[in-house]
CSV table of C-alpha atoms in Angstrom, one decimal:
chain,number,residue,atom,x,y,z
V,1,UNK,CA,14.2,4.5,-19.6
V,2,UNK,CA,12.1,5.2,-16.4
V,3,UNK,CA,12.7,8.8,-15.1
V,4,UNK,CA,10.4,8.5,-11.7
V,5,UNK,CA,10.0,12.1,-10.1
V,6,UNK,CA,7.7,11.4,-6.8
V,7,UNK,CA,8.8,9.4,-3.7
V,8,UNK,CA,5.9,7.1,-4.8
V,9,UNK,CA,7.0,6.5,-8.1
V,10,UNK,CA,11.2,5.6,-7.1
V,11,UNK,CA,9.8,3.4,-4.0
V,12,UNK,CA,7.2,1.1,-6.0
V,13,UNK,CA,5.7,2.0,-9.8
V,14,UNK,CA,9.1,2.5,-11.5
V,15,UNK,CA,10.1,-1.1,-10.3
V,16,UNK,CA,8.4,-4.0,-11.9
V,17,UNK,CA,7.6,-3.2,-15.5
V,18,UNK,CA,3.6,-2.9,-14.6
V,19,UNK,CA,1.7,-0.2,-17.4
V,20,UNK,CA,-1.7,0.5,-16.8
V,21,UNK,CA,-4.6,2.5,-16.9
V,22,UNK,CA,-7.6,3.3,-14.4
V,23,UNK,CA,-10.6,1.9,-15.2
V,24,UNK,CA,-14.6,3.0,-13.5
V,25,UNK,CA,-14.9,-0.2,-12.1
V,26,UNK,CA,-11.3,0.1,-10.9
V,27,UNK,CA,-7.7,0.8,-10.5
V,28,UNK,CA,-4.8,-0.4,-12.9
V,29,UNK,CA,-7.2,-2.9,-14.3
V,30,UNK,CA,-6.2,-2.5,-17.8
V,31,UNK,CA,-2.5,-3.1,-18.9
V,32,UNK,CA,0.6,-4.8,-19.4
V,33,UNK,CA,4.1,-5.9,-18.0
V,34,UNK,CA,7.2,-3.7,-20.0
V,35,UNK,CA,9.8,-3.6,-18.5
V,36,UNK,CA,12.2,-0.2,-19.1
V,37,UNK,CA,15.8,-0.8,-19.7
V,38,UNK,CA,16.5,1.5,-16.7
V,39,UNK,CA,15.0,3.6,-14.0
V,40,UNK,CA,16.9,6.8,-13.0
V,41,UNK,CA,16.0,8.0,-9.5
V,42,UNK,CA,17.0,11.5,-8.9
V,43,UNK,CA,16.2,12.6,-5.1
V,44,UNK,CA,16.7,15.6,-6.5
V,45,UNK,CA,13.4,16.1,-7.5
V,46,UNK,CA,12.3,15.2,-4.6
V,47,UNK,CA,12.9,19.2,-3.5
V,48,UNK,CA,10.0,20.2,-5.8
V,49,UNK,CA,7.1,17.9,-4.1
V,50,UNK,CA,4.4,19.4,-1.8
V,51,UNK,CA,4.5,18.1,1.3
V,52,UNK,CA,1.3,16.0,0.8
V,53,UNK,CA,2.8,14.1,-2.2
V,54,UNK,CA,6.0,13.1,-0.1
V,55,UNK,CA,3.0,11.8,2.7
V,56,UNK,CA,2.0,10.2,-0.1
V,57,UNK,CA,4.8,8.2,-1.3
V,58,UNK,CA,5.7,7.5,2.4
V,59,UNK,CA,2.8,5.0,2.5
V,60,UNK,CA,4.4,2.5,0.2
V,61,UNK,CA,7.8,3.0,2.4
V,62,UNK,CA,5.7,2.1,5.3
V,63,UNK,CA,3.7,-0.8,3.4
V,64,UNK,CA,7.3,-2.5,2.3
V,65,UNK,CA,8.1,-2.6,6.0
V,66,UNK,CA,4.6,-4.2,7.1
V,67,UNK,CA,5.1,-6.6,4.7
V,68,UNK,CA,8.2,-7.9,4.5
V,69,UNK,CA,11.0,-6.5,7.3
V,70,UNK,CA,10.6,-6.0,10.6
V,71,UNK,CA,14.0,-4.0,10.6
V,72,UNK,CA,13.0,-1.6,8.6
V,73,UNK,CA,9.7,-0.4,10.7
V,74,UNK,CA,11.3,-0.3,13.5
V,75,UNK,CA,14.4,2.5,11.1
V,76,UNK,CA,11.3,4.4,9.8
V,77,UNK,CA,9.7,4.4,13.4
V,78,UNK,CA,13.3,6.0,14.4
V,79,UNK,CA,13.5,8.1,11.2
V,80,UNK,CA,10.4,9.3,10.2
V,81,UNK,CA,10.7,13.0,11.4
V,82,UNK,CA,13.6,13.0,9.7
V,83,UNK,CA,12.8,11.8,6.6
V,84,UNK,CA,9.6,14.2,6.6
V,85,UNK,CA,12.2,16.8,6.8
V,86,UNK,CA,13.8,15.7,3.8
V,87,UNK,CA,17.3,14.2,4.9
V,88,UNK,CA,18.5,13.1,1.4
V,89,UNK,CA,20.8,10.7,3.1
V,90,UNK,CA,18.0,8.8,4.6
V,91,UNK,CA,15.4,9.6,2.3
V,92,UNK,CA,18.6,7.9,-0.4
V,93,UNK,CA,18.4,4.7,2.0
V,94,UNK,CA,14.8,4.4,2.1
V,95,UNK,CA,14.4,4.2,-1.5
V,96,UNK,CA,17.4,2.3,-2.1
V,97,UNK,CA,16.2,-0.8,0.9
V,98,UNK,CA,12.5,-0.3,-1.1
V,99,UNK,CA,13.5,-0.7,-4.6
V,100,UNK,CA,15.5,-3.7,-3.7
V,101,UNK,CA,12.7,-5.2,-1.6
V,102,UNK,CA,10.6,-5.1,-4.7
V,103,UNK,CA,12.9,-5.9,-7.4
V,104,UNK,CA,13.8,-9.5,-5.4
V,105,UNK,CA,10.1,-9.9,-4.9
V,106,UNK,CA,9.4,-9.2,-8.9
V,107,UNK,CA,12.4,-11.3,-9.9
V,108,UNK,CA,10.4,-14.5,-8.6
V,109,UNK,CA,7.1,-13.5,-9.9
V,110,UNK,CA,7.1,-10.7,-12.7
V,111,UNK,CA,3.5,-11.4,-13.7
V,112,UNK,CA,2.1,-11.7,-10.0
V,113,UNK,CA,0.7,-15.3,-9.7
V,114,UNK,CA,2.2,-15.5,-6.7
V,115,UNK,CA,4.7,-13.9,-4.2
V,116,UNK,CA,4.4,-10.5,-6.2
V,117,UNK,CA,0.7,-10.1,-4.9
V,118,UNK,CA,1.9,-9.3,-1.2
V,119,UNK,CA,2.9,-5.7,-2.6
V,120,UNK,CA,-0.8,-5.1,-2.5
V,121,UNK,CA,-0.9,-4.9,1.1
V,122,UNK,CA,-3.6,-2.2,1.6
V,123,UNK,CA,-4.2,-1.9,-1.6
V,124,UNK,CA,-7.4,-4.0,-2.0
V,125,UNK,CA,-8.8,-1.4,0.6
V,126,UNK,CA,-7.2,1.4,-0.9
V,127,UNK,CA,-8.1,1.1,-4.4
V,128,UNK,CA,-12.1,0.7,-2.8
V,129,UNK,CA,-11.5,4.3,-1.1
V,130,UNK,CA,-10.2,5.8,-4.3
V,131,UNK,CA,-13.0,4.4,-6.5
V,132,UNK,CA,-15.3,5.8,-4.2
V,133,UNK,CA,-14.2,9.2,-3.4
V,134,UNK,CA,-13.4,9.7,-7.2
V,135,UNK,CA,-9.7,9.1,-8.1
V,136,UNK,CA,-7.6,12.0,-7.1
V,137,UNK,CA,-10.0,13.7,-4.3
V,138,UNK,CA,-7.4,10.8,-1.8
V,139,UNK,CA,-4.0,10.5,-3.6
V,140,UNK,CA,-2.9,6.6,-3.8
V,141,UNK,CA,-0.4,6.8,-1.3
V,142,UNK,CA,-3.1,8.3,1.6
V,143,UNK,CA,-5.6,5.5,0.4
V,144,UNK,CA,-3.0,2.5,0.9
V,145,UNK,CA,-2.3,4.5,4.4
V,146,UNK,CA,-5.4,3.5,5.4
V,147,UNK,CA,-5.8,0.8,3.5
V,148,UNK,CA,-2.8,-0.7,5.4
V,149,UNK,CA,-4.7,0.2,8.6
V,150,UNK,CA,-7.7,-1.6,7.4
V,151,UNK,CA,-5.6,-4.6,6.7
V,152,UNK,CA,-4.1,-4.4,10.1
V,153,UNK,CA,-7.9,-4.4,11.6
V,154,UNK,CA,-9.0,-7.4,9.4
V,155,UNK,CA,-5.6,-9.4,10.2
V,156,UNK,CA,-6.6,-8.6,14.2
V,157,UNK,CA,-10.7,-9.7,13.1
V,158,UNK,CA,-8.4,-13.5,12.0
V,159,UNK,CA,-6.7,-13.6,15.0
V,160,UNK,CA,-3.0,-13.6,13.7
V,161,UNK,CA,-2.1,-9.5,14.4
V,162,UNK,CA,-2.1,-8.0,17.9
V,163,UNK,CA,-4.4,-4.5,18.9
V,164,UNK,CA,-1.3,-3.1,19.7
V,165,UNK,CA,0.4,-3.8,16.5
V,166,UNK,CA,-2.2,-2.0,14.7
V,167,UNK,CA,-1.9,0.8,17.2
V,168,UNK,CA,1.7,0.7,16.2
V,169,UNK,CA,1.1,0.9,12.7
V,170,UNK,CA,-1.3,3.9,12.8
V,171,UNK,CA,0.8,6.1,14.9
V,172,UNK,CA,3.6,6.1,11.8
V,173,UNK,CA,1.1,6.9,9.3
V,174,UNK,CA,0.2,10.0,11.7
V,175,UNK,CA,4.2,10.3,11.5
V,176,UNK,CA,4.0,10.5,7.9
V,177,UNK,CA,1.1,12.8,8.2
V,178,UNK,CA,-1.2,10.4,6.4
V,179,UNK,CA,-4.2,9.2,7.4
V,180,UNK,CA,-4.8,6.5,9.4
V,181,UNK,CA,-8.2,5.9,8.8
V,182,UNK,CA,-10.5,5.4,6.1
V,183,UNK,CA,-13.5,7.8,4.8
V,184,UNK,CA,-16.9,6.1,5.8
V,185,UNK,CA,-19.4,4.8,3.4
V,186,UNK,CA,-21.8,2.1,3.0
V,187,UNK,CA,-20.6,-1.6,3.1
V,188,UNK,CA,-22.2,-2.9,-0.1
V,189,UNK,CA,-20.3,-0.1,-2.0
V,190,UNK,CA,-16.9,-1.0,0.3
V,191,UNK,CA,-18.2,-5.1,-0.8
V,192,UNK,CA,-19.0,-4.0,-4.3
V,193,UNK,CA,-15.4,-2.6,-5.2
V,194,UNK,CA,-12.9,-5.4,-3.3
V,195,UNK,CA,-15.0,-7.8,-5.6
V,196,UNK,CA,-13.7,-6.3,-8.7
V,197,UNK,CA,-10.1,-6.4,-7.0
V,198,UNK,CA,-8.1,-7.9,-9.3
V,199,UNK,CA,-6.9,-10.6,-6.5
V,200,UNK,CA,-10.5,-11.9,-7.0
V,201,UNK,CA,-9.7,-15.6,-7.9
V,202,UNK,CA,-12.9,-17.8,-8.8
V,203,UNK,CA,-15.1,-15.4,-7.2
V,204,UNK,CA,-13.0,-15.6,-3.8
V,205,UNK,CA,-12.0,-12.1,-2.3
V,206,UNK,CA,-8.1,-12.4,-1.3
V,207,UNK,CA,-6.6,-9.8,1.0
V,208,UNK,CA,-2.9,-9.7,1.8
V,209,UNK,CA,-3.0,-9.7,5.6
V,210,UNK,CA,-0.2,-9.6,8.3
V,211,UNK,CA,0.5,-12.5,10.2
V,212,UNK,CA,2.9,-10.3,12.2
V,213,UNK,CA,4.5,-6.7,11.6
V,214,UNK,CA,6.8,-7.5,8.5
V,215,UNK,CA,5.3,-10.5,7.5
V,216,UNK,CA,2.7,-11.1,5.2
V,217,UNK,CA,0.5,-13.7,3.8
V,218,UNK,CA,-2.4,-14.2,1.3
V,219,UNK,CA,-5.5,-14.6,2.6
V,220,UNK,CA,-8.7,-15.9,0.8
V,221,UNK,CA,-11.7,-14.8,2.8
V,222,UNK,CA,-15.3,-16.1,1.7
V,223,UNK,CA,-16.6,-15.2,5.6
V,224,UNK,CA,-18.3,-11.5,4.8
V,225,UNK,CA,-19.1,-11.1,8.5
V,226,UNK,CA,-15.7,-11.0,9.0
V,227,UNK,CA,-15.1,-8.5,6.3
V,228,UNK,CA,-17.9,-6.4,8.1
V,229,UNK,CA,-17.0,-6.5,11.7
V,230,UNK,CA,-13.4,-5.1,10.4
V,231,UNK,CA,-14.7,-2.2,8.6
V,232,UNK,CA,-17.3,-1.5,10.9
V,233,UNK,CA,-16.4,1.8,12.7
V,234,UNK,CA,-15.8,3.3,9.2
V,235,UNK,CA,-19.5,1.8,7.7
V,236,UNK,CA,-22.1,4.3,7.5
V,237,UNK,CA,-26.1,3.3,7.5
């Protein structure tokens, strides 16, 4: 039995039967699929969270809406101060419409060969800022905020997501009181940790990318210019 204590963990990690460790080279890279009998949400325990750890697990709210229902941005966009303030009636919908956003998405792909891989939306990106700002210095959630954004700016780089979309997208992680931009660091170290994503398929970086708000796709990308002129502003020399 799952008991899942954070807004992060009852959106996304108790769902899905993934276990798995960090490793130096990168995040969850060693582990297995177990699958608990049950998980017990309690929004109770949501009372006891600092503020920056309910930020936190708003990011993987957000990223279920950018990837799969356009509905539901548009209810967080309306909601969000609410939710921030802690309304357990929405904060109960929110988790409820997540957890059975992923559990459908698991159901066809437990092992993630295929659909199951659009729940890393921002977290190709993410996991890149956390490995190099040292695991813990961002919590997950704020790194797949700006991962997300990242995403948003490559999807714009491919042609298949609108400036103003990504505009969109930033101003509810400022909602949330997340970031909605990533630290800045050198591009061969940004390069040198998306290559060890776990997405990497015959030495092919794949992003999930948004062909429109709350709809995702796949993308393999071999183009590195591309990769660069998206992460530009936040490259340093």
């Amino acid at each position: 039995v799952q008991v899942p204590t954070t807004l992060l963990s009852q959106v996304d990690s108790s769902v899905g039967g993934k276990t798995a460790i960090n490793h130096p080279l990168g995040k969850n890279m060693i582990g297995a699929f177990y699958q608990p009998q049950a998980v017990l949400a309690d929004l109770d325990t949501l009372d006891t969270l600092p503020d920056r750890e309910l930020s936190a697990g708003m990011a993987e709210v957000i990223k279920y809406a950018l990837l799969g229902d356009a509905d539901f941005l548009q209810w967080l966009e309306a909601n969000m101060a609410a939710l921030m303030a802690r309304d357990k009636a929405l904060l109960a919908q929110a988790v409820l419409h997540c957890c059975q956003m992923k559990a459908a998405i698991v159901a066809q792909d437990e092992t993630e060969q295929g659909a199951r891989a659009l729940l890393n939306l921002g977290h190709t990106f993410g996991h890149a800022i956390e490995a190099e700002m040292g695991y813990g210095n961002w919590l997950h959630g704020e790194a797949v905020a700006a991962g997300c954004v990242l995403a948003c700016l490559l999807s714009e780089r491919l042609g298949s997501l609108k400036t103003e979309d990504t505009a969109r997208v930033r101003a509810l992680m400022r909602q949330a009181k997340l970031p909605d931009a990533p630290p800045v660091f050198a591009f061969e170290r940004w390069l040198a940790h998306m290559r060890h994503d776990k997405k990497v398929e015959s030495g092919t970086m794949r992003f999930v990318t948004l062909s429109a708000l709350g709809r995702a796709v796949l993308t393999p990308l071999d183009d590195v210019q591309i990769l660069r002129d998206a992460l530009q502003p936040f490259i340093s020399d």
